[in-house]
């Protein structure tokens, strides 16, 4: 690649951010990327060092914690702490809000290692994050963190796959960067990602099919009859959404038998990134970004991907509410 643009150079050109915020965000993302590179290094040697398997505990959502979940969580918290710009943090792996610097002007919310049930089989996993501006001092920790999705000022994910990529938005399009491990630097490889408006991939864990709503069952059978789609499901949100973002498709994690994905750590950042690439994200009846979490680890149904596919699913949900399709 001639004259590659580093992530650093790219963020300096993000004119939607004021110069002051841009400098702070650059600092926070620099810190975050130190943690990301350390996670990348550990993952690439995972079978050789003692970091695979369960940590022997459960997280706030009742999932078994992997050793690498904990390692990734600690890497992110410690680098953000050291940077001094972050007032509050919230992690999928921690029950409570984590205090940062008393004068930190930002809030960072993250899923340190998404898809971690796949790690021991060497399948792609990810790190997901959102950044918000801290509200004024008077607001308590809950008010600082439980924010409407549309208040995000940065959202991103890292996918640790056959290459390690960072995909992010500050509200001026979605851009992808690939890590050159020999230089330890992310370079722009996917500028202005645009996801197709009509998908060709559907990603749904069909083992839950007996519990699906009427709308979900109707949607699935339409997709199968259509002839345009193929089914792909990794079981790693970042990897499933990343593939669909590039190829066009829809990912649904339904609310029946039960919603699993977390609004703050997964729904909001992935939703904004996909919207900024021309796609859509919903909970079935409402735009994900319009939701306000009532609690830190709130779960949601997530319907995300190509615009027309998400719209069709929402249409079927309305029809089910009106009683024109059976529950
Ligand atoms: P995690 O963040 O604890 O790894 O859990 C979320 C993961 C997603 O990455 C993935 O899409 C989903 O769980 C898979 O769940 P299921 O096995 O029920 O299909
Ligand atoms: Mg996750």
CSV table of C-alpha atoms and ligand atoms in Angstrom, one decimal:
chain,number,residue,atom,x,y,z
A,1,UNK,CA,0.0,0.0,0.0
A,2,UNK,CA,1.4,3.4,-1.0
A,3,UNK,CA,1.4,6.2,1.6
A,4,UNK,CA,-0.8,4.2,4.1
A,5,UNK,CA,-2.9,6.4,6.4
A,6,UNK,CA,-2.5,5.4,10.0
A,7,UNK,CA,-5.4,5.4,12.5
A,8,UNK,CA,-3.6,8.3,14.2
A,9,UNK,CA,-3.5,10.4,11.1
A,10,UNK,CA,-7.1,9.5,10.3
A,11,UNK,CA,-8.5,10.6,13.7
A,12,UNK,CA,-6.8,14.0,13.4
A,13,UNK,CA,-8.8,14.6,10.3
A,14,UNK,CA,-12.2,13.8,12.0
A,15,UNK,CA,-13.6,17.3,11.7
A,16,UNK,CA,-17.0,16.4,13.3
A,17,UNK,CA,-15.1,16.5,16.7
A,18,UNK,CA,-14.0,19.8,18.1
A,19,UNK,CA,-10.2,20.2,18.3
A,20,UNK,CA,-10.3,19.8,22.1
A,21,UNK,CA,-12.4,16.7,22.1
A,22,UNK,CA,-10.4,15.3,19.2
A,23,UNK,CA,-7.1,15.5,21.2
A,24,UNK,CA,-8.8,13.8,24.2
A,25,UNK,CA,-10.3,11.1,22.0
A,26,UNK,CA,-7.0,10.5,20.3
A,27,UNK,CA,-5.4,10.0,23.7
A,28,UNK,CA,-8.2,7.6,24.9
A,29,UNK,CA,-8.1,5.6,21.7
A,30,UNK,CA,-4.3,5.4,21.9
A,31,UNK,CA,-4.6,3.9,25.4
A,32,UNK,CA,-7.3,1.6,24.3
A,33,UNK,CA,-5.2,0.4,21.3
A,34,UNK,CA,-2.3,-0.4,23.7
A,35,UNK,CA,-4.7,-2.8,25.4
A,36,UNK,CA,-6.0,-4.1,22.1
A,37,UNK,CA,-2.4,-4.9,20.9
A,38,UNK,CA,-1.7,-6.7,24.1
A,39,UNK,CA,-4.9,-8.7,23.7
A,40,UNK,CA,-4.0,-9.4,20.1
A,41,UNK,CA,-0.5,-10.7,21.2
A,42,UNK,CA,-2.0,-12.9,23.8
A,43,UNK,CA,-4.6,-14.3,21.5
A,44,UNK,CA,-2.1,-15.1,18.8
A,45,UNK,CA,-0.1,-17.3,21.3
A,46,UNK,CA,-3.2,-18.6,23.2
A,47,UNK,CA,-2.5,-22.3,22.8
A,48,UNK,CA,1.1,-21.8,24.0
A,49,UNK,CA,0.6,-19.9,27.3
A,50,UNK,CA,-1.8,-20.8,30.1
A,51,UNK,CA,-4.7,-18.4,29.2
A,52,UNK,CA,-7.3,-20.7,27.7
A,53,UNK,CA,-10.3,-22.1,29.5
A,54,UNK,CA,-12.6,-20.9,32.2
A,55,UNK,CA,-11.6,-18.5,35.0
A,56,UNK,CA,-14.0,-20.4,37.4
A,57,UNK,CA,-16.5,-17.6,37.9
A,58,UNK,CA,-19.6,-16.0,36.3
A,59,UNK,CA,-20.0,-12.4,35.1
A,60,UNK,CA,-22.9,-10.0,36.0
A,61,UNK,CA,-25.0,-11.6,33.3
A,62,UNK,CA,-24.4,-15.2,34.6
A,63,UNK,CA,-22.0,-16.2,31.7
A,64,UNK,CA,-19.0,-18.4,32.5
A,65,UNK,CA,-15.9,-16.1,32.5
A,66,UNK,CA,-12.9,-17.2,30.5
A,67,UNK,CA,-9.4,-16.5,31.6
A,68,UNK,CA,-9.0,-14.3,28.5
A,69,UNK,CA,-12.2,-12.3,29.3
A,70,UNK,CA,-10.5,-11.3,32.6
A,71,UNK,CA,-7.1,-10.6,31.0
A,72,UNK,CA,-8.8,-8.4,28.3
A,73,UNK,CA,-10.9,-6.6,30.9
A,74,UNK,CA,-7.9,-5.8,33.1
A,75,UNK,CA,-5.8,-4.7,30.1
A,76,UNK,CA,-8.5,-2.2,29.0
A,77,UNK,CA,-9.2,-0.9,32.6
A,78,UNK,CA,-5.5,-0.4,33.4
A,79,UNK,CA,-4.6,1.5,30.2
A,80,UNK,CA,-7.7,3.7,30.5
A,81,UNK,CA,-6.9,4.4,34.1
A,82,UNK,CA,-3.3,5.3,33.3
A,83,UNK,CA,-4.4,7.8,30.6
A,84,UNK,CA,-6.3,9.9,33.1
A,85,UNK,CA,-9.0,11.1,30.6
A,86,UNK,CA,-11.8,8.8,31.6
A,87,UNK,CA,-14.1,9.5,34.6
A,88,UNK,CA,-16.2,6.3,34.5
A,89,UNK,CA,-15.9,2.9,32.8
A,90,UNK,CA,-18.4,0.1,32.5
A,91,UNK,CA,-17.4,-3.4,31.4
A,92,UNK,CA,-19.5,-6.4,30.5
A,93,UNK,CA,-17.2,-8.3,32.8
A,94,UNK,CA,-17.8,-6.1,35.9
A,95,UNK,CA,-20.9,-5.9,37.9
A,96,UNK,CA,-20.6,-2.3,38.9
A,97,UNK,CA,-19.5,1.0,37.3
A,98,UNK,CA,-15.7,1.4,37.6
A,99,UNK,CA,-14.5,4.8,38.8
A,100,UNK,CA,-11.7,6.5,36.8
A,101,UNK,CA,-10.0,9.9,37.2
A,102,UNK,CA,-12.0,12.4,39.2
A,103,UNK,CA,-11.4,15.0,36.5
A,104,UNK,CA,-11.8,12.6,33.5
A,105,UNK,CA,-14.1,14.2,31.0
A,106,UNK,CA,-15.3,10.9,29.3
A,107,UNK,CA,-17.1,7.7,29.9
A,108,UNK,CA,-16.0,4.5,28.2
A,109,UNK,CA,-18.2,1.4,28.0
A,110,UNK,CA,-16.8,-1.9,26.7
A,111,UNK,CA,-17.1,-5.6,26.1
A,112,UNK,CA,-13.4,-6.6,26.5
A,113,UNK,CA,-13.7,-9.9,24.7
A,114,UNK,CA,-16.9,-10.6,22.8
A,115,UNK,CA,-17.6,-14.1,21.6
A,116,UNK,CA,-15.2,-15.6,24.2
A,117,UNK,CA,-16.9,-19.0,24.2
A,118,UNK,CA,-15.1,-19.4,20.8
A,119,UNK,CA,-11.6,-18.7,22.0
A,120,UNK,CA,-10.4,-22.2,22.8
A,121,UNK,CA,-11.3,-23.2,19.2
A,122,UNK,CA,-9.3,-20.3,17.6
A,123,UNK,CA,-12.4,-18.7,16.2
A,124,UNK,CA,-12.6,-14.9,15.7
A,125,UNK,CA,-13.5,-12.8,18.8
A,126,UNK,CA,-13.6,-9.0,19.3
A,127,UNK,CA,-13.4,-6.0,21.6
A,128,UNK,CA,-16.3,-3.5,21.5
A,129,UNK,CA,-16.4,0.0,22.9
A,130,UNK,CA,-18.4,3.3,23.1
A,131,UNK,CA,-17.2,6.7,24.3
A,132,UNK,CA,-19.5,9.3,25.8
A,133,UNK,CA,-18.8,12.8,27.1
A,134,UNK,CA,-19.1,12.9,30.8
A,135,UNK,CA,-22.2,14.9,32.0
A,136,UNK,CA,-21.7,17.7,34.6
A,137,UNK,CA,-20.3,16.8,38.0
A,138,UNK,CA,-23.6,16.8,39.7
A,139,UNK,CA,-24.7,13.6,37.9
A,140,UNK,CA,-24.1,10.3,39.7
A,141,UNK,CA,-22.3,7.3,38.2
A,142,UNK,CA,-25.5,5.7,36.9
A,143,UNK,CA,-26.6,8.9,35.2
A,144,UNK,CA,-23.2,9.2,33.6
A,145,UNK,CA,-23.3,5.7,32.1
A,146,UNK,CA,-26.9,4.9,31.4
A,147,UNK,CA,-27.2,7.1,28.4
A,148,UNK,CA,-29.3,7.0,25.2
A,149,UNK,CA,-27.4,5.3,22.4
A,150,UNK,CA,-27.5,8.4,20.2
A,151,UNK,CA,-25.3,10.2,22.8
A,152,UNK,CA,-22.2,8.1,21.8
A,153,UNK,CA,-19.4,10.3,20.4
A,154,UNK,CA,-17.2,7.3,19.3
A,155,UNK,CA,-18.1,3.7,18.8
A,156,UNK,CA,-15.7,0.9,17.6
A,157,UNK,CA,-14.9,-2.7,17.6
A,158,UNK,CA,-11.8,-4.7,17.0
A,159,UNK,CA,-12.0,-8.1,15.4
A,160,UNK,CA,-9.2,-10.5,16.1
A,161,UNK,CA,-9.5,-12.7,13.0
A,162,UNK,CA,-7.2,-13.8,10.2
A,163,UNK,CA,-6.0,-10.2,10.5
A,164,UNK,CA,-6.8,-7.9,13.4
A,165,UNK,CA,-9.0,-5.0,12.3
A,166,UNK,CA,-10.4,-1.9,14.0
A,167,UNK,CA,-13.7,-0.5,12.7
A,168,UNK,CA,-15.0,2.8,14.2
A,169,UNK,CA,-17.2,5.8,13.8
A,170,UNK,CA,-17.4,9.3,15.2
A,171,UNK,CA,-20.5,10.0,13.2
A,172,UNK,CA,-18.8,10.7,9.9
A,173,UNK,CA,-19.0,7.3,8.3
A,174,UNK,CA,-17.6,3.9,9.3
A,175,UNK,CA,-14.0,3.2,8.6
A,176,UNK,CA,-11.8,0.1,8.9
A,177,UNK,CA,-8.1,-0.3,9.8
A,178,UNK,CA,-5.9,-3.3,9.6
A,179,UNK,CA,-3.2,-3.9,12.1
A,180,UNK,CA,0.3,-4.4,10.6
A,181,UNK,CA,1.7,-6.5,13.3
A,182,UNK,CA,5.3,-5.9,12.2
A,183,UNK,CA,4.9,-2.2,12.8
A,184,UNK,CA,2.3,-2.4,15.6
A,185,UNK,CA,0.2,0.2,13.8
A,186,UNK,CA,-3.4,0.2,12.4
A,187,UNK,CA,-3.6,1.5,8.8
A,188,UNK,CA,-6.7,2.5,6.8
A,189,UNK,CA,-7.8,-0.4,4.7
A,190,UNK,CA,-11.6,0.0,4.5
A,191,UNK,CA,-12.5,3.7,4.2
A,192,UNK,CA,-16.2,4.7,4.2
A,193,UNK,CA,-17.6,1.2,4.5
A,194,UNK,CA,-21.1,1.1,2.9
A,195,UNK,CA,-23.2,-2.0,3.6
A,196,UNK,CA,-25.5,-3.2,0.9
A,197,UNK,CA,-29.2,-2.2,1.5
A,198,UNK,CA,-30.4,-5.7,0.6
A,199,UNK,CA,-28.6,-8.5,2.4
A,200,UNK,CA,-27.6,-12.0,1.1
A,201,UNK,CA,-26.6,-13.5,4.5
A,202,UNK,CA,-28.7,-14.3,7.5
A,203,UNK,CA,-27.2,-15.0,10.9
A,204,UNK,CA,-29.6,-16.5,13.4
A,205,UNK,CA,-29.0,-19.3,15.9
A,206,UNK,CA,-31.8,-21.5,14.7
A,207,UNK,CA,-31.6,-23.9,17.6
A,208,UNK,CA,-34.0,-21.5,19.3
A,209,UNK,CA,-36.6,-21.8,16.5
A,210,UNK,CA,-39.3,-23.6,18.6
A,211,UNK,CA,-39.5,-20.5,20.8
A,212,UNK,CA,-39.5,-17.9,18.1
A,213,UNK,CA,-42.3,-15.3,17.7
A,214,UNK,CA,-44.7,-15.5,14.8
A,215,UNK,CA,-42.8,-12.6,13.1
A,216,UNK,CA,-39.5,-14.3,13.5
A,217,UNK,CA,-40.8,-17.6,12.1
A,218,UNK,CA,-42.4,-15.7,9.2
A,219,UNK,CA,-39.2,-13.8,8.5
A,220,UNK,CA,-37.1,-17.0,8.5
A,221,UNK,CA,-39.4,-18.7,6.1
A,222,UNK,CA,-39.4,-15.7,3.7
A,223,UNK,CA,-35.6,-15.7,3.7
A,224,UNK,CA,-35.4,-19.4,3.0
A,225,UNK,CA,-38.0,-19.1,0.2
A,226,UNK,CA,-36.3,-16.1,-1.4
A,227,UNK,CA,-33.3,-17.9,-2.9
A,228,UNK,CA,-31.0,-14.9,-2.4
A,229,UNK,CA,-29.7,-15.8,1.1
A,230,UNK,CA,-27.2,-18.1,2.7
A,231,UNK,CA,-27.0,-18.8,6.4
A,232,UNK,CA,-23.8,-18.0,8.3
A,233,UNK,CA,-23.6,-18.0,12.1
A,234,UNK,CA,-20.3,-17.9,14.0
A,235,UNK,CA,-21.7,-17.2,17.4
A,236,UNK,CA,-19.3,-14.3,17.9
A,237,UNK,CA,-21.3,-11.0,17.4
A,238,UNK,CA,-18.3,-8.9,16.2
A,239,UNK,CA,-17.4,-11.5,13.6
A,240,UNK,CA,-21.0,-12.1,12.4
A,241,UNK,CA,-21.8,-8.4,12.2
A,242,UNK,CA,-18.4,-7.6,10.5
A,243,UNK,CA,-19.0,-10.1,7.8
A,244,UNK,CA,-22.5,-9.0,7.2
A,245,UNK,CA,-21.4,-5.3,7.2
A,246,UNK,CA,-19.1,-6.1,4.3
A,247,UNK,CA,-21.2,-8.6,2.4
A,248,UNK,CA,-24.8,-7.4,3.3
A,249,UNK,CA,-27.0,-9.3,5.6
A,250,UNK,CA,-28.9,-9.5,8.8
A,251,UNK,CA,-28.0,-10.7,12.3
A,252,UNK,CA,-30.8,-11.3,14.7
A,253,UNK,CA,-30.5,-12.4,18.3
A,254,UNK,CA,-34.2,-12.7,19.3
A,255,UNK,CA,-35.9,-12.1,22.6
A,256,UNK,CA,-37.4,-15.5,22.6
A,257,UNK,CA,-36.6,-17.8,24.4
A,258,UNK,CA,-34.6,-14.9,25.9
A,259,UNK,CA,-32.6,-11.8,24.8
A,260,UNK,CA,-28.9,-12.3,25.5
A,261,UNK,CA,-27.0,-9.4,24.1
A,262,UNK,CA,-26.3,-6.3,26.1
A,263,UNK,CA,-27.7,-2.9,25.1
A,264,UNK,CA,-24.8,-0.8,26.4
A,265,UNK,CA,-21.8,-3.0,25.4
A,266,UNK,CA,-23.1,-4.6,22.2
A,267,UNK,CA,-26.3,-3.0,20.9
A,268,UNK,CA,-25.3,0.6,21.0
A,269,UNK,CA,-21.8,0.5,19.6
A,270,UNK,CA,-22.5,-2.1,16.9
A,271,UNK,CA,-25.8,-0.3,16.1
A,272,UNK,CA,-24.1,3.1,15.5
A,273,UNK,CA,-21.3,1.6,13.4
A,274,UNK,CA,-23.8,-0.3,11.2
A,275,UNK,CA,-26.0,2.8,10.8
A,276,UNK,CA,-23.1,4.9,9.9
A,277,UNK,CA,-22.3,2.4,7.1
A,278,UNK,CA,-25.9,2.8,5.7
A,279,UNK,CA,-27.4,-0.1,7.6
A,280,UNK,CA,-29.9,-0.2,10.5
A,281,UNK,CA,-30.2,-1.6,14.0
A,282,UNK,CA,-33.4,-2.1,16.0
A,283,UNK,CA,-34.8,-4.1,18.9
A,284,UNK,CA,-37.6,-5.2,16.6
A,285,UNK,CA,-39.9,-2.2,17.3
A,286,UNK,CA,-37.5,0.7,18.0
A,287,UNK,CA,-34.2,2.0,16.7
A,288,UNK,CA,-31.5,0.7,19.1
A,289,UNK,CA,-29.9,4.2,19.3
A,290,UNK,CA,-33.2,5.7,20.7
A,291,UNK,CA,-33.2,3.3,23.7
A,292,UNK,CA,-32.1,4.4,27.2
A,293,UNK,CA,-30.8,1.6,29.4
A,294,UNK,CA,-32.6,1.2,32.7
A,295,UNK,CA,-29.7,-0.8,34.1
A,296,UNK,CA,-26.1,-1.5,33.4
A,297,UNK,CA,-26.3,-5.0,32.1
A,298,UNK,CA,-29.7,-4.7,30.4
A,299,UNK,CA,-30.3,-7.2,27.6
A,300,UNK,CA,-32.0,-6.5,24.3
A,301,UNK,CA,-33.2,-8.2,21.2
A,302,UNK,CA,-30.9,-7.1,18.4
A,303,UNK,CA,-31.8,-6.9,14.8
A,304,UNK,CA,-28.9,-5.4,12.8
A,305,UNK,CA,-27.7,-5.2,9.3
A,306,UNK,CA,-28.9,-4.3,5.8
A,307,UNK,CA,-31.5,-1.6,5.9
A,308,UNK,CA,-34.3,-3.3,3.9
A,309,UNK,CA,-33.8,-6.6,5.8
A,310,UNK,CA,-34.2,-4.9,9.1
A,311,UNK,CA,-37.2,-2.9,7.9
A,312,UNK,CA,-38.9,-6.1,6.6
A,313,UNK,CA,-38.4,-7.8,10.0
A,314,UNK,CA,-39.9,-4.7,11.8
A,315,UNK,CA,-42.9,-4.8,9.4
A,316,UNK,CA,-43.6,-8.5,10.3
A,317,UNK,CA,-43.4,-7.6,14.0
A,318,UNK,CA,-46.1,-4.9,13.4
A,319,UNK,CA,-48.2,-7.4,11.5
A,320,UNK,CA,-47.9,-9.8,14.4
A,321,UNK,CA,-49.0,-7.0,16.8
A,322,UNK,CA,-52.0,-6.3,14.6
A,323,UNK,CA,-52.9,-10.0,14.5
A,324,UNK,CA,-52.4,-10.4,10.8
A,325,UNK,CA,-49.8,-13.2,11.4
A,326,UNK,CA,-50.0,-15.8,14.0
A,327,UNK,CA,-48.0,-15.6,17.2
B,1,LIG,P1,-20.2,-12.8,25.2
B,1,LIG,O1,-20.1,-11.3,25.0
B,1,LIG,O2,-20.3,-13.2,26.6
B,1,LIG,O3,-19.2,-13.6,24.4
B,1,LIG,O4,-21.7,-13.3,24.6
B,1,LIG,C1,-22.2,-12.7,23.5
B,1,LIG,C2,-22.1,-13.7,22.3
B,1,LIG,C3,-22.1,-13.0,21.0
B,1,LIG,O5,-20.8,-12.7,20.6
B,1,LIG,C4,-22.8,-14.0,20.1
B,1,LIG,O6,-23.4,-13.4,19.0
B,1,LIG,C5,-23.8,-14.7,21.0
B,1,LIG,O7,-23.2,-14.6,22.3
B,1,LIG,C6,-24.0,-16.2,20.7
B,1,LIG,O8,-24.9,-16.7,21.6
B,1,LIG,P2,-25.6,-18.1,21.2
B,1,LIG,O9,-24.6,-19.2,21.5
B,1,LIG,O10,-26.8,-18.2,22.2
B,1,LIG,O11,-26.1,-18.1,19.8
B,2,LIG,MG1,-20.3,-9.8,24.0
